[in-house]
CSV table of C-alpha atoms in Angstrom, one decimal:
chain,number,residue,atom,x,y,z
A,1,UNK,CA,-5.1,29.1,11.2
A,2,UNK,CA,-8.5,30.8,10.9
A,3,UNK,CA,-10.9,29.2,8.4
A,4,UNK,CA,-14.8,30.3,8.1
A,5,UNK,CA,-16.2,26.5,6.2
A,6,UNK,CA,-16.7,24.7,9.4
A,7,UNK,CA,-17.1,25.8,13.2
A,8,UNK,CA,-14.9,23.6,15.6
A,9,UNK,CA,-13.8,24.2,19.3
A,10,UNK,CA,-11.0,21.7,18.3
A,11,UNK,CA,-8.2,21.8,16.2
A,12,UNK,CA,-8.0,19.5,13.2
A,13,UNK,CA,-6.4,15.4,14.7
A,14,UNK,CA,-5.6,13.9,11.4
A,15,UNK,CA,-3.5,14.9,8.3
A,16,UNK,CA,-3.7,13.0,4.9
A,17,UNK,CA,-1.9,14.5,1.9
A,18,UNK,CA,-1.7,12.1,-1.7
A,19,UNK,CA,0.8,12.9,-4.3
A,20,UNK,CA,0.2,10.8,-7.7
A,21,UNK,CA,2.5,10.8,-10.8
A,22,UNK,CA,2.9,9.1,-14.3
A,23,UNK,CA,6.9,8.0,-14.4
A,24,UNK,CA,8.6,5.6,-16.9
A,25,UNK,CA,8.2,2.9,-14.3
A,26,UNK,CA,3.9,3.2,-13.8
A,27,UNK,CA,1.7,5.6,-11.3
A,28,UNK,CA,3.8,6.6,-8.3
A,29,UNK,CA,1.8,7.2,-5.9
A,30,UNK,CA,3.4,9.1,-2.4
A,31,UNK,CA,0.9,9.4,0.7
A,32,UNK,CA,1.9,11.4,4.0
A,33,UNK,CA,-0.1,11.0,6.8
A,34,UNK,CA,-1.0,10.7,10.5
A,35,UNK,CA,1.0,7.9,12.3
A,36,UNK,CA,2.8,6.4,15.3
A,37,UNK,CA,6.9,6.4,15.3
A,38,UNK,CA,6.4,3.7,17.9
A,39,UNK,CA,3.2,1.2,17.8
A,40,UNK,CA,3.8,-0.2,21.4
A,41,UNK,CA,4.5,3.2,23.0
A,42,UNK,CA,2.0,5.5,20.3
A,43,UNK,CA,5.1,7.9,19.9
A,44,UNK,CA,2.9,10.1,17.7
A,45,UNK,CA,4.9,10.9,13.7
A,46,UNK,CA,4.5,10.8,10.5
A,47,UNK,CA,4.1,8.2,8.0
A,48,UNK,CA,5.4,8.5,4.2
A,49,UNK,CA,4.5,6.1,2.0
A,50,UNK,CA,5.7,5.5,-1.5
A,51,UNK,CA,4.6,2.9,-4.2
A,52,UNK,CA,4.6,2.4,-7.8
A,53,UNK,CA,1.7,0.8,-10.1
A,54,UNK,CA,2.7,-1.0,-12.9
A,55,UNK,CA,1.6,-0.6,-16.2
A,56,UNK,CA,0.2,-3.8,-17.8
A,57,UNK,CA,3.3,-6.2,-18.5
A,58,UNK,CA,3.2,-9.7,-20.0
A,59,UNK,CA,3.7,-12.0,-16.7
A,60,UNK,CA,7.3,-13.0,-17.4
A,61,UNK,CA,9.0,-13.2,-14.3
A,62,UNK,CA,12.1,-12.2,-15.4
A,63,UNK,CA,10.2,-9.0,-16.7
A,64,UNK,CA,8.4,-9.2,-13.4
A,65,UNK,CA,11.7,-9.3,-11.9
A,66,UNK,CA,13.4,-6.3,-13.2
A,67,UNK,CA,10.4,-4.5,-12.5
A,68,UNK,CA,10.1,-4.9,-8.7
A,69,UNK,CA,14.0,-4.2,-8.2
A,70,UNK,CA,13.5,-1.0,-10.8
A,71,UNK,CA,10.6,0.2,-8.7
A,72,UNK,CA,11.9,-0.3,-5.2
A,73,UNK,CA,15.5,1.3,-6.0
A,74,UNK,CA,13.2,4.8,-7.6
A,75,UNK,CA,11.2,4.7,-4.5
A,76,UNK,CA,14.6,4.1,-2.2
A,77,UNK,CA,16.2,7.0,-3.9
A,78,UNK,CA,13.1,9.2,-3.9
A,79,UNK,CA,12.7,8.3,0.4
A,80,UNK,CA,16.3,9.1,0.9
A,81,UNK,CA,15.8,12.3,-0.9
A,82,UNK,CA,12.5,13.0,0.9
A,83,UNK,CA,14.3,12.6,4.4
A,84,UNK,CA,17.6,13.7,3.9
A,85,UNK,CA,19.9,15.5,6.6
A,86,UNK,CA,18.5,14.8,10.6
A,87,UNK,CA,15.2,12.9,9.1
A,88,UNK,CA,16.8,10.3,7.2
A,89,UNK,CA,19.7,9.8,10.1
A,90,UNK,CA,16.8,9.1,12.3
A,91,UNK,CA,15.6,6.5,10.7
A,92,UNK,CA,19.3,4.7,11.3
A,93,UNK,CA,19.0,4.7,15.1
């Protein structure tokens, strides 16, 4: 890829992309970026990461609670969708 803003022999080493929606749950925030499959062997990869901010809620912990299982099972689902097919199965091995 040819670009004329900054004059490099090398190519670019690092990728960071950040994704940030408002959903009924709070922000959802989804980063991709430059990782290791394997810390020990520095199997180069990707990393995806996915989160979700709450909105200000009274600190019940029952509210608390439902909002942490709520939150993980969107960001399961969304992962599983992310990686489906030979990514996700990947993941399993």
């Amino acid at each position: 890829i040819k670009q004329d803003f900054y004059k490099n022999k090398n190519h670019p080493n690092n990728l960071n992309l950040s994704f940030y929606y408002e959903t009924e749950l709070g922000a959802l925030s989804i980063v991709i970026s430059k990782g290791n499959k394997n810390i020990e062997k520095k199997i180069p990869g990707i990393v995806i990461q996915t989160n979700v901010t709450s909105p200000s809620m009274k600190p019940e912990i029952g509210l608390i609670q439902q909002w942490v299982n709520e939150s993980h099972e969107f960001c399961s689902q969304m992962f599983k969708g992310m990686t489906k097919g030979k990514l996700y199965d990947s993941f399993k091995s």
